[in-house]
Coordinates of C-alpha atoms and ligand atoms in Angstrom, one line a residue:
M1 CA 44.6 33.7 -39.1
C2 CA 44.1 36.6 -41.8
G3 CA 43.5 37.0 -45.5
I4 CA 45.9 39.1 -47.3
V5 CA 45.4 40.1 -51.2
G6 CA 47.8 41.9 -53.8
Y7 CA 47.3 42.9 -57.4
I8 CA 49.0 45.2 -59.6
G9 CA 48.3 45.2 -63.6
K10 CA 46.2 47.5 -66.0
E11 CA 42.6 47.3 -64.4
Q12 CA 41.1 49.4 -61.6
V13 CA 42.4 47.4 -58.4
A14 CA 40.0 47.7 -55.6
P15 CA 37.2 45.8 -57.1
I16 CA 39.5 42.9 -57.5
L17 CA 41.1 43.2 -53.8
L18 CA 37.6 43.3 -52.7
D19 CA 36.3 39.9 -54.3
G20 CA 39.8 38.1 -53.5
L21 CA 39.0 39.3 -49.7
A22 CA 35.3 37.8 -49.9
R23 CA 37.0 34.5 -50.9
L24 CA 39.6 35.1 -48.0
E25 CA 36.5 36.2 -45.1
Y26 CA 36.9 32.7 -44.0
R27 CA 40.3 33.3 -42.6
G28 CA 39.1 36.0 -40.2
Y29 CA 36.4 38.4 -40.6
D30 CA 36.4 41.1 -37.6
S31 CA 38.1 43.8 -39.7
A32 CA 39.0 44.5 -43.4
G33 CA 41.0 47.4 -45.5
V34 CA 42.8 48.0 -48.8
A35 CA 45.7 50.4 -49.4
V36 CA 45.6 51.7 -53.2
Y37 CA 48.6 53.9 -55.1
S38 CA 46.0 56.4 -56.8
Q39 CA 47.0 57.6 -59.9
K40 CA 45.0 60.9 -59.4
K41 CA 46.3 61.6 -56.0
Q42 CA 49.7 60.3 -56.9
A43 CA 49.3 59.1 -53.4
L44 CA 48.8 56.0 -51.1
C45 CA 44.9 55.9 -50.3
V46 CA 44.4 53.5 -47.6
H47 CA 40.7 52.8 -46.7
K48 CA 40.0 50.3 -43.6
A49 CA 36.9 49.6 -41.4
K50 CA 35.9 47.5 -38.5
G51 CA 33.4 44.4 -39.0
R52 CA 32.8 42.2 -42.0
L53 CA 34.0 43.0 -45.5
Q54 CA 30.5 44.2 -46.9
V55 CA 31.0 47.3 -44.2
L56 CA 34.4 48.3 -46.4
S57 CA 32.8 47.6 -49.8
D58 CA 29.8 49.7 -49.2
M59 CA 32.1 52.3 -48.0
L60 CA 34.1 51.8 -51.1
R61 CA 30.5 51.3 -53.4
G62 CA 32.3 47.9 -54.2
G63 CA 35.5 49.8 -55.4
A64 CA 33.9 52.3 -57.7
A65 CA 35.1 55.0 -55.1
V66 CA 39.1 54.2 -55.6
D67 CA 41.0 54.7 -58.6
G68 CA 44.6 52.7 -59.0
T69 CA 45.8 50.0 -60.6
V70 CA 48.4 48.7 -57.9
G71 CA 47.5 47.9 -54.0
I72 CA 46.9 45.5 -51.1
G73 CA 43.9 44.1 -49.3
H74 CA 43.5 42.3 -45.8
T75 CA 40.6 40.8 -44.0
R76 CA 41.5 39.9 -39.9
W77 CA 41.2 37.6 -36.9
A78 CA 43.0 40.5 -34.6
T79 CA 45.7 38.9 -32.5
H80 CA 47.6 42.0 -31.4
G81 CA 44.9 44.8 -30.7
A82 CA 41.3 44.3 -30.6
P83 CA 39.1 44.6 -33.6
S84 CA 38.6 48.4 -34.7
D85 CA 39.5 50.9 -37.4
V86 CA 43.0 51.5 -36.2
N87 CA 44.0 48.1 -35.6
S88 CA 42.5 47.0 -39.1
H89 CA 44.8 46.6 -41.8
P90 CA 46.8 47.9 -44.0
Q91 CA 49.0 49.3 -41.7
V92 CA 50.9 52.4 -42.8
S93 CA 54.3 54.1 -41.5
Q94 CA 54.2 57.5 -39.9
S95 CA 55.1 59.1 -43.3
G96 CA 52.4 57.5 -45.4
R97 CA 54.6 56.2 -47.5
I98 CA 55.0 52.3 -46.9
A99 CA 51.7 50.5 -46.4
V100 CA 51.8 46.4 -44.8
V101 CA 49.5 43.9 -44.7
H102 CA 50.3 40.8 -42.6
N103 CA 49.1 37.4 -41.5
G104 CA 50.9 35.8 -38.6
I105 CA 52.6 37.2 -35.3
I106 CA 55.6 39.5 -34.8
E107 CA 56.5 37.7 -31.9
N108 CA 59.6 40.6 -30.8
Y109 CA 57.4 43.9 -32.0
A110 CA 57.5 45.5 -28.3
E111 CA 61.1 45.9 -28.3
L112 CA 61.4 47.0 -32.0
K113 CA 58.3 49.5 -31.2
S114 CA 60.6 50.8 -28.2
F115 CA 63.4 51.2 -30.2
L116 CA 61.5 53.0 -33.4
M117 CA 59.8 55.3 -30.5
S118 CA 62.9 56.0 -29.1
K119 CA 63.9 57.5 -32.5
G120 CA 60.7 59.8 -32.4
V121 CA 58.4 57.4 -34.7
E122 CA 55.0 57.8 -33.4
F123 CA 52.5 54.8 -33.5
T124 CA 48.6 54.9 -34.0
S125 CA 47.4 51.1 -33.2
Q126 CA 48.2 48.6 -30.9
T127 CA 49.1 46.0 -33.7
D128 CA 52.7 44.4 -33.8
T129 CA 52.0 45.1 -37.8
E130 CA 52.7 48.5 -37.7
V131 CA 56.3 47.7 -36.6
V132 CA 56.6 46.4 -39.9
A133 CA 55.5 49.4 -41.9
Q134 CA 57.2 51.7 -40.0
L135 CA 61.0 49.6 -39.4
I136 CA 60.7 49.6 -43.7
D137 CA 60.4 53.4 -43.5
Y138 CA 63.0 53.6 -41.1
F139 CA 65.5 51.8 -43.4
Y140 CA 64.1 53.0 -46.6
Q141 CA 66.4 55.0 -48.6
G142 CA 65.1 55.0 -52.3
D143 CA 65.4 51.2 -52.5
L144 CA 62.4 49.4 -51.3
L145 CA 64.0 46.0 -51.4
E146 CA 66.9 46.3 -49.5
A147 CA 64.9 48.2 -46.4
V148 CA 62.6 44.9 -46.7
G149 CA 65.5 42.9 -46.3
R150 CA 67.0 44.8 -43.5
V151 CA 63.8 44.2 -41.2
L152 CA 63.6 41.0 -42.3
H153 CA 67.1 40.4 -40.1
R154 CA 65.3 42.4 -37.2
I155 CA 62.0 40.6 -36.8
Q156 CA 61.1 37.2 -35.3
G157 CA 57.8 35.4 -35.4
A158 CA 55.3 34.2 -38.7
Y159 CA 54.3 36.8 -41.1
A160 CA 53.4 36.4 -44.8
L161 CA 53.6 40.3 -45.7
G162 CA 52.2 42.1 -48.8
I163 CA 54.2 45.8 -49.0
L164 CA 53.4 48.9 -51.1
C165 CA 55.2 51.9 -51.2
A166 CA 54.0 55.3 -52.5
D167 CA 57.1 56.5 -53.7
A168 CA 57.9 53.0 -55.7
P169 CA 54.2 52.7 -56.9
D170 CA 55.2 50.2 -59.8
Q171 CA 56.2 47.5 -57.5
L172 CA 54.5 45.3 -54.7
I173 CA 56.7 43.3 -52.6
A174 CA 55.6 39.8 -50.9
V175 CA 57.5 38.0 -48.0
R176 CA 56.6 34.8 -46.4
K177 CA 57.7 33.1 -43.2
D178 CA 55.9 30.4 -41.7
S179 CA 52.5 32.1 -43.1
P180 CA 51.3 30.9 -46.5
L181 CA 51.5 33.0 -49.3
I182 CA 51.4 32.3 -53.0
L183 CA 52.3 34.6 -56.3
G184 CA 49.9 34.3 -59.2
Y185 CA 51.0 34.9 -62.8
G186 CA 48.5 37.0 -65.1
E187 CA 48.7 38.7 -68.3
G188 CA 50.2 41.9 -67.5
C189 CA 49.2 41.9 -64.1
N190 CA 50.5 39.8 -61.2
F191 CA 49.2 38.9 -57.8
L192 CA 49.8 38.0 -54.0
A193 CA 47.4 36.0 -51.9
S194 CA 47.2 33.7 -48.7
D195 CA 45.8 31.3 -50.5
V196 CA 44.8 30.4 -54.4
T197 CA 40.7 31.0 -53.8
A198 CA 41.3 34.7 -53.9
I199 CA 42.9 34.9 -57.4
I200 CA 41.4 31.7 -59.3
K201 CA 38.9 33.9 -61.1
Y202 CA 42.1 35.5 -62.5
T203 CA 44.9 32.8 -62.9
R204 CA 45.1 29.4 -62.4
D205 CA 49.1 29.9 -62.7
V206 CA 50.7 30.4 -59.1
V207 CA 54.1 29.7 -57.0
Y208 CA 53.8 28.4 -53.6
M209 CA 56.3 30.7 -51.8
E210 CA 58.7 28.9 -49.2
D211 CA 59.8 30.1 -45.9
G212 CA 62.7 33.0 -46.1
E213 CA 61.9 33.9 -49.5
L214 CA 60.4 37.2 -51.1
A215 CA 59.1 38.3 -54.6
V216 CA 58.9 41.8 -56.4
L217 CA 55.8 42.0 -58.0
T218 CA 55.7 44.4 -61.1
R219 CA 53.3 44.3 -64.1
E220 CA 55.8 42.7 -66.3
G221 CA 56.6 40.0 -64.5
I222 CA 57.5 38.3 -60.6
Q223 CA 61.4 38.2 -59.6
C224 CA 61.7 35.7 -56.8
Y225 CA 64.9 35.9 -54.2
N226 CA 65.7 33.5 -51.4
H227 CA 66.6 34.4 -47.8
L228 CA 70.0 35.7 -48.8
M229 CA 68.4 38.2 -51.4
Q230 CA 69.6 35.9 -54.0
P231 CA 67.3 35.8 -57.3
I232 CA 65.9 32.5 -57.5
E233 CA 63.8 30.4 -60.1
K234 CA 60.5 29.0 -58.7
E235 CA 58.4 26.1 -60.4
I236 CA 54.9 27.6 -61.5
S237 CA 51.8 25.4 -60.6
H238 CA 48.6 25.0 -62.7
V239 CA 45.4 24.8 -60.3
D240 CA 43.0 22.9 -62.0
W241 CA 39.6 22.5 -59.4
E242 CA 37.0 24.8 -60.6
I243 CA 36.3 28.4 -58.9
D244 CA 32.3 26.9 -58.0
A245 CA 34.1 24.3 -55.6
A246 CA 35.1 27.3 -53.6
E247 CA 31.3 28.7 -53.6
K248 CA 28.2 28.2 -52.1
G249 CA 26.7 26.7 -54.9
G250 CA 22.9 27.6 -54.1
Y251 CA 23.2 26.1 -50.3
E252 CA 22.5 28.7 -47.5
H253 CA 26.0 27.8 -46.1
F254 CA 29.2 26.7 -46.8
M255 CA 29.2 23.9 -43.9
F256 CA 26.1 22.5 -45.0
K257 CA 27.2 22.3 -49.1
E258 CA 29.8 20.6 -47.7
I259 CA 28.1 18.2 -45.6
M260 CA 26.4 17.4 -48.7
E261 CA 29.6 17.1 -50.8
Q262 CA 30.7 14.3 -48.1
P263 CA 29.8 11.4 -50.5
E264 CA 31.4 12.7 -53.3
A265 CA 34.8 13.6 -51.6
M266 CA 34.9 10.0 -50.0
R267 CA 34.6 8.9 -53.6
R268 CA 37.2 10.8 -54.8
C269 CA 39.5 10.0 -51.7
I270 CA 38.9 6.4 -51.5
F271 CA 38.1 4.9 -54.9
P272 CA 41.3 6.0 -56.6
R273 CA 43.2 3.9 -53.7
I274 CA 41.2 1.1 -54.0
R275 CA 42.3 -1.4 -57.0
D276 CA 41.4 -5.1 -57.8
G277 CA 40.8 -5.3 -54.1
E278 CA 44.1 -3.8 -52.8
V279 CA 44.9 -0.6 -50.9
Y280 CA 46.8 1.6 -53.5
L281 CA 48.7 4.3 -52.0
E282 CA 50.2 7.1 -54.6
D283 CA 54.0 7.4 -54.6
F284 CA 54.2 6.3 -51.2
G285 CA 57.7 6.9 -50.0
L286 CA 58.0 4.5 -46.9
D287 CA 59.3 1.1 -47.7
E288 CA 58.4 -1.9 -46.5
S289 CA 61.5 -2.5 -44.4
Y290 CA 60.9 0.7 -42.6
I291 CA 57.4 -0.3 -42.0
R292 CA 58.5 -3.5 -40.2
S293 CA 61.2 -1.3 -38.5
M294 CA 58.6 1.3 -37.0
S295 CA 58.9 1.2 -33.3
K296 CA 56.0 3.4 -33.0
I297 CA 53.4 5.6 -34.4
Y298 CA 52.6 9.3 -33.2
I299 CA 49.5 10.9 -34.8
V300 CA 50.0 14.7 -34.2
A301 CA 47.0 17.1 -34.6
C302 CA 45.1 20.1 -33.6
G303 CA 40.9 20.3 -33.3
S304 CA 39.1 18.0 -35.6
S305 CA 42.4 16.4 -37.3
Y306 CA 43.3 15.5 -33.6
H307 CA 39.9 13.7 -33.1
V308 CA 40.5 12.3 -36.3
G309 CA 43.7 10.9 -34.7
M310 CA 41.5 9.6 -31.8
V311 CA 40.0 7.3 -33.9
G312 CA 43.0 6.1 -35.6
K313 CA 44.6 5.2 -32.5
Y314 CA 42.2 2.7 -32.2
N315 CA 42.1 1.3 -35.7
L316 CA 45.8 1.4 -36.5
E317 CA 46.4 -0.3 -33.1
R318 CA 44.1 -2.8 -33.7
L319 CA 45.3 -3.5 -37.3
T320 CA 49.0 -3.1 -37.3
R321 CA 49.7 -4.0 -33.6
K322 CA 51.8 -1.1 -33.3
N323 CA 51.9 1.4 -30.1
V324 CA 50.3 4.4 -31.4
E325 CA 50.1 7.8 -29.8
V326 CA 47.9 10.5 -30.7
S327 CA 48.8 14.2 -29.3
L328 CA 47.7 17.5 -29.6
A329 CA 50.2 19.5 -31.5
S330 CA 50.4 22.4 -29.1
E331 CA 51.6 19.8 -26.6
F332 CA 53.6 17.8 -28.3
R333 CA 56.1 20.1 -29.5
Y334 CA 56.6 21.2 -25.3
M335 CA 56.0 17.5 -24.1
D336 CA 59.9 16.3 -24.6
P337 CA 58.0 13.5 -26.7
I338 CA 59.9 10.2 -27.2
V339 CA 60.8 10.1 -30.7
D340 CA 63.7 8.5 -32.6
D341 CA 64.2 7.8 -36.3
H342 CA 61.9 4.3 -35.9
T343 CA 58.6 6.7 -34.9
L344 CA 56.6 7.3 -37.6
V345 CA 54.7 10.9 -36.9
I346 CA 51.5 11.2 -39.0
V347 CA 50.6 14.6 -39.2
I348 CA 46.8 15.7 -40.1
S349 CA 45.9 19.1 -41.0
Q350 CA 42.8 19.8 -43.5
S351 CA 44.8 23.5 -44.1
G352 CA 48.3 22.6 -44.1
E353 CA 49.1 25.5 -42.6
T354 CA 48.0 25.2 -38.9
L355 CA 51.3 26.6 -37.0
D356 CA 51.1 24.5 -34.1
T357 CA 51.0 21.7 -36.4
M358 CA 53.7 22.6 -38.5
A359 CA 55.9 23.5 -35.1
A360 CA 55.1 20.0 -34.2
L361 CA 56.6 18.3 -37.3
R362 CA 59.2 20.6 -37.4
E363 CA 60.3 19.3 -33.8
A364 CA 59.4 15.5 -34.6
K365 CA 61.9 15.9 -37.8
R366 CA 64.3 17.4 -35.5
L367 CA 63.9 14.3 -33.5
G368 CA 64.6 12.0 -36.4
A369 CA 60.9 10.9 -36.9
R370 CA 59.6 10.1 -40.5
I371 CA 57.1 12.5 -41.4
L372 CA 53.8 11.4 -43.2
S373 CA 51.1 14.1 -43.7
I374 CA 47.4 13.5 -44.9
V375 CA 46.1 17.1 -45.8
N376 CA 43.6 18.6 -47.8
V377 CA 45.2 21.7 -49.6
V378 CA 47.3 20.5 -51.9
G379 CA 50.8 22.2 -51.8
S380 CA 50.3 23.8 -48.4
S381 CA 53.0 24.3 -45.8
I382 CA 52.6 21.2 -44.1
A383 CA 52.6 19.1 -47.5
R384 CA 55.8 20.4 -48.4
E385 CA 57.7 20.0 -45.5
S386 CA 56.5 16.1 -45.1
D387 CA 58.7 13.1 -46.2
V388 CA 55.3 11.4 -47.4
V389 CA 51.5 13.3 -48.4
L390 CA 48.6 11.6 -48.7
Y391 CA 46.0 14.3 -49.7
T392 CA 42.5 13.9 -48.9
W393 CA 41.2 15.5 -52.4
A394 CA 38.4 16.6 -50.3
G395 CA 38.2 20.0 -52.4
P396 CA 38.2 23.1 -50.9
E397 CA 36.9 23.3 -47.5
I398 CA 35.5 26.9 -46.2
A399 CA 33.5 26.8 -43.9
V400 CA 35.2 27.4 -40.5
A401 CA 33.8 24.0 -38.9
T402 CA 35.4 21.1 -40.9
T403 CA 33.2 18.3 -42.3
K404 CA 34.6 16.9 -45.4
A405 CA 37.8 17.1 -44.6
Y406 CA 37.3 15.3 -41.4
S407 CA 35.5 12.2 -42.9
T408 CA 37.8 12.2 -45.7
Q409 CA 41.1 12.3 -43.4
M410 CA 39.6 9.3 -41.6
A411 CA 39.1 7.3 -44.9
V412 CA 43.0 7.8 -45.6
L413 CA 44.1 7.1 -42.3
D414 CA 42.1 3.9 -42.5
L415 CA 43.7 3.1 -45.9
L416 CA 47.0 3.8 -44.3
G417 CA 46.3 0.9 -41.5
L418 CA 44.9 -1.1 -43.9
W419 CA 48.2 -1.1 -46.4
F420 CA 50.5 -1.2 -43.1
A421 CA 48.7 -4.4 -41.7
R422 CA 49.1 -5.7 -45.0
V423 CA 52.8 -5.4 -45.3
L424 CA 52.9 -6.7 -41.6
G425 CA 51.0 -9.6 -41.9
T426 CA 48.8 -8.2 -39.2
V427 CA 45.4 -8.6 -40.7
E428 CA 43.6 -11.8 -41.7
E429 CA 42.8 -11.7 -45.4
K430 CA 39.0 -12.0 -44.9
E431 CA 38.8 -9.1 -42.8
Y432 CA 41.2 -7.0 -45.1
R433 CA 38.7 -7.9 -47.9
S434 CA 35.8 -7.0 -45.9
V435 CA 36.9 -3.9 -44.9
L436 CA 37.7 -2.8 -48.5
E437 CA 34.4 -3.8 -49.4
E438 CA 32.7 -1.9 -46.9
M439 CA 34.7 1.4 -47.5
L440 CA 33.7 1.3 -51.4
L441 CA 29.9 1.2 -49.8
L442 CA 30.8 4.8 -47.9
P443 CA 29.7 7.1 -50.2
G444 CA 26.3 5.3 -50.5
K445 CA 25.6 4.8 -46.9
M446 CA 26.6 8.5 -46.2
E447 CA 23.8 9.3 -49.0
T448 CA 21.3 7.2 -47.6
I449 CA 22.1 9.3 -43.8
L450 CA 22.0 12.6 -45.8
A451 CA 18.5 11.2 -47.4
N452 CA 17.0 11.2 -43.5
K453 CA 18.7 14.8 -42.8
D454 CA 15.1 16.2 -42.2
N455 CA 15.1 13.5 -38.9
I456 CA 18.0 15.1 -37.7
Q457 CA 16.6 18.9 -38.1
Y458 CA 13.5 17.5 -36.2
L459 CA 15.4 16.2 -33.5
A460 CA 17.7 19.3 -33.4
S461 CA 14.5 21.2 -33.4
Q462 CA 13.6 19.4 -29.8
Y463 CA 17.1 19.9 -28.2
F464 CA 18.5 23.4 -29.7
N465 CA 17.8 25.1 -26.5
H466 CA 19.6 23.0 -24.0
D467 CA 23.0 25.2 -22.7
S468 CA 25.0 21.9 -21.6
V469 CA 25.3 19.0 -23.6
F470 CA 27.4 15.7 -22.8
F471 CA 28.5 13.5 -25.8
I472 CA 29.1 10.2 -24.4
G473 CA 30.8 7.0 -25.8
R474 CA 33.3 4.1 -25.8
N475 CA 36.3 3.2 -27.7
V476 CA 35.7 4.7 -31.5
D477 CA 32.3 6.3 -30.0
Y478 CA 34.2 7.9 -27.6
A479 CA 36.5 9.3 -29.9
L480 CA 33.4 10.3 -32.5
G481 CA 31.8 12.2 -29.5
L482 CA 34.8 14.4 -29.2
E483 CA 34.2 15.7 -32.9
G484 CA 30.6 15.8 -32.1
S485 CA 30.8 18.0 -29.3
L486 CA 33.2 20.3 -31.1
K487 CA 30.9 20.5 -33.9
L488 CA 28.5 21.6 -31.7
K489 CA 30.5 24.3 -29.5
E490 CA 31.8 26.1 -32.6
I491 CA 29.0 26.7 -34.2
S492 CA 26.0 26.8 -32.0
Y493 CA 28.2 28.2 -28.8
I494 CA 26.6 25.4 -26.6
H495 CA 28.7 24.2 -24.0
S496 CA 29.5 20.6 -24.4
E497 CA 31.8 18.4 -23.4
A498 CA 32.7 14.5 -24.7
Y499 CA 33.0 11.9 -22.1
A500 CA 34.3 8.1 -22.3
S501 CA 30.7 6.5 -21.0
G502 CA 33.0 4.4 -18.6
E503 CA 34.5 7.5 -16.7
L504 CA 31.0 9.1 -16.3
K505 CA 30.6 7.5 -13.1
H506 CA 34.2 8.7 -11.3
G507 CA 32.5 11.8 -11.1
T508 CA 31.3 13.6 -13.9
I509 CA 27.9 12.2 -13.7
S510 CA 27.0 14.2 -10.8
L511 CA 26.2 16.9 -13.8
I512 CA 23.4 14.8 -15.1
E513 CA 20.4 16.2 -13.9
D514 CA 16.6 16.3 -15.2
G515 CA 16.9 17.3 -18.5
T516 CA 20.4 17.3 -19.1
L517 CA 21.0 16.3 -22.9
V518 CA 23.4 13.4 -23.3
V519 CA 24.1 12.5 -26.7
A520 CA 25.0 8.7 -26.6
L521 CA 26.9 7.1 -29.1
G522 CA 26.4 3.3 -29.2
T523 CA 27.6 2.4 -32.4
Y524 CA 30.6 0.0 -31.8
S525 CA 29.2 -3.2 -32.2
K526 CA 31.1 -5.1 -29.4
L527 CA 30.4 -2.6 -26.7
F528 CA 26.7 -2.2 -27.4
E529 CA 25.4 -3.8 -24.2
K530 CA 27.8 -1.4 -22.5
A531 CA 26.5 1.7 -24.3
M532 CA 22.9 0.4 -23.2
S533 CA 23.8 0.2 -19.8
N534 CA 25.5 3.9 -20.0
V535 CA 22.1 5.0 -21.1
V536 CA 20.2 3.5 -18.6
E537 CA 22.4 4.9 -16.0
V538 CA 22.0 8.5 -17.3
K539 CA 18.4 8.1 -17.9
S540 CA 17.8 7.0 -14.0
R541 CA 19.1 10.5 -12.9
G542 CA 17.0 12.4 -15.4
A543 CA 18.8 12.8 -19.0
D544 CA 17.5 13.4 -21.9
V545 CA 19.4 10.9 -24.0
L546 CA 19.6 11.1 -28.2
A547 CA 21.1 8.2 -29.2
L548 CA 23.3 7.0 -32.0
A549 CA 23.1 3.4 -33.4
T550 CA 23.4 1.5 -36.0
E551 CA 20.2 0.2 -37.8
S552 CA 20.9 -3.0 -36.4
H553 CA 20.6 -1.9 -33.1
A554 CA 18.4 1.3 -33.4
E555 CA 15.2 -0.9 -32.1
E556 CA 16.8 -2.2 -29.0
M557 CA 18.4 1.4 -28.1
G558 CA 14.7 3.1 -28.8
K559 CA 13.6 0.7 -25.9
T560 CA 15.9 3.3 -23.4
A561 CA 16.8 6.5 -25.2
D562 CA 14.4 9.4 -25.8
A563 CA 15.3 9.7 -29.1
V564 CA 17.7 7.6 -31.6
M565 CA 19.8 8.7 -34.8
T566 CA 20.5 5.9 -37.1
I567 CA 23.4 4.9 -39.6
P568 CA 23.8 2.1 -41.9
D569 CA 25.9 -1.3 -40.4
T570 CA 29.4 -1.1 -41.5
H571 CA 32.7 -2.8 -40.5
D572 CA 33.7 -1.4 -36.9
L573 CA 36.7 0.2 -38.2
L574 CA 34.3 2.3 -40.5
L575 CA 31.6 3.4 -37.9
P576 CA 32.8 6.8 -37.2
S577 CA 33.0 7.6 -41.2
L578 CA 29.1 7.3 -40.9
G579 CA 28.7 8.1 -37.3
V580 CA 29.9 11.8 -37.7
V581 CA 27.5 12.9 -40.5
P582 CA 24.5 12.5 -38.1
L583 CA 26.6 14.9 -35.5
Q584 CA 27.7 17.3 -38.1
L585 CA 23.5 17.7 -39.1
F586 CA 22.7 18.2 -35.6
A587 CA 25.4 20.6 -34.7
Y588 CA 24.4 22.5 -38.1
Y589 CA 20.7 22.6 -37.7
V590 CA 21.0 23.5 -34.0
A591 CA 23.0 26.3 -34.8
L592 CA 20.5 27.4 -37.5
M593 CA 17.7 27.0 -35.2
R594 CA 20.1 29.5 -32.7
G595 CA 20.4 31.8 -35.4
C596 CA 24.5 31.6 -35.2
D597 CA 26.4 32.4 -38.0
I598 CA 27.4 28.9 -39.2
D599 CA 30.2 29.9 -41.6
K600 CA 31.9 32.2 -39.9
P601 CA 31.7 31.2 -35.9
R602 CA 32.7 34.0 -33.3
N603 CA 36.2 34.3 -32.4
L604 CA 37.3 31.5 -34.7
A605 CA 38.9 31.2 -38.4
K606 CA 39.7 28.7 -40.6
S607 CA 43.1 27.7 -39.9
V608 CA 44.9 29.1 -36.8
T609 CA 48.0 30.1 -37.9
V610 CA 49.4 31.9 -34.9
E611 CA 50.4 30.1 -31.3
Ligands
LIG1 C1 37.1 22.0 -36.7 O1 36.1 22.3 -36.9 C2 38.3 23.5 -36.3 N1 37.6 24.5 -37.4 C3 39.5 23.4 -35.8 O2 39.2 22.5 -34.3 C4 40.4 23.1 -36.9 O3 40.1 21.3 -37.0 C5 42.0 23.3 -36.4 O4 42.1 24.3 -36.1 C6 42.6 22.1 -37.3 O5 42.8 22.7 -38.4 P1 43.9 22.0 -39.5 O6 43.0 20.5 -39.5 O7 43.8 22.9 -41.0 O8 45.3 22.0 -39.1

């Protein structure tokens, strides 16, 4: 995934582009570049560099070294072509006339490249994006929009494009297909960007482009077109969250800020949805007769969102007595899934732009399923293609490693399960009330855990040098272990795996030896004794055991485990919502002690919009 930004107006553009790219770096950060039309030189000036954005910013003296009031910028997560100066964007045509920034993948770039080379076009990079710039130039005969339209009939894949032409410096062109792109409306200036964070400092009036749409941006305004190149009018949305929500606010890392924000995020997510002891789901588009007719629920997602689904399987089946399947989105789309018009597919995604998840959504829709999505980014692609959307209201999540989005997704899924169970009559009144009461207490209980973060920091200092870690658990503790393991892997680079405790003895226990670190999750009360026996099992083979237990079981667990992280007691359904917090903190502190780049881990990006 990459970040793109563009501006046309009266101000010097380079500082605006660099500022926007700084807010998009979480989308990709192995190289960056800008293309600006210089009034003085009457030409396109392209500046780009491998490495973090700071390298480019230093090269341009914060933008002061570049003159011009129209330009495009890009921060890259490499797909085609290793990170390098020449593979950085903007990519420019051979004539130097066309500059393009791109987020996505051009799947048929090889044959297009061969075609152009057969026409004598010379390429300089290994990127798929350069093909777009060269092809626009190949078709350009004085009308940029017309040339772009011809190119769009020939390229296949996912793309958000920003295009600048030296012969038409009073316009920018934006194109969107499968990769997010928004337009920003200013006073005498206009913007294009991958997401709102890049331009909210300048305008809150935005348009979310749909697939197949184009736009021509000038200083006077923006004209949008559909895929038939017919002019269309788009509804302007007003963004209402504060810019500091997308800034560190004094914390060292976005990840730590977002861990600490979880109680507040959970209040925003839960409290409006529990009224007078009943679950209240806003503008809910599934009527009760459909819910009763549901034959199956499929949960489809990637990464941590998939891990939310793994917890959701246990909880939703327990609450609704409906069959719940959980599938990795990248598998779902190719496994010929058993889906019909009585299948509800729940799509979970923080960004709402993950390409695998979007593709799975479209496959499910094609098979006749109803689509309910649980999303954090308002107006995102997945949200807009769903039949029903439940937002997590977690606020902007910038760190690549998700935290508050995970916990609020879980809360939404629990509320959904309770609502279904109420309609289906599969939950007793007493339990229904008890869970809702406990949900309202979750933010405060999270604050209790966060207040003891120093204990987790101390434990991390004891264990940060391990090179392999096992997370074991049963039932919801196993599902929680998947997330604990991913958090640790993705920011500390320590190899780790999550294992169902009961499965360990069927092979993998052979890896347990003196000093192996095992994080044993034993919060699920009904299987606590089993959890204890698994701790004994690995201890007897030399493991160091760091356990997770509720306060009521901590003392018992402490008799065998080497150390115990505790969470307040709560209803069994809600244990992962609390249990994930110590695991997030543990991963964070371990990565901190290992000197890792916590907000921008190597090889990763915040939302993966490529296959
Ligand atoms: C989680 O920490 C990772 N950043 C990653 O697994 C992420 O959850 C996954 O890519 C799905 O992203 P989404 O929720 O935005 O769809």
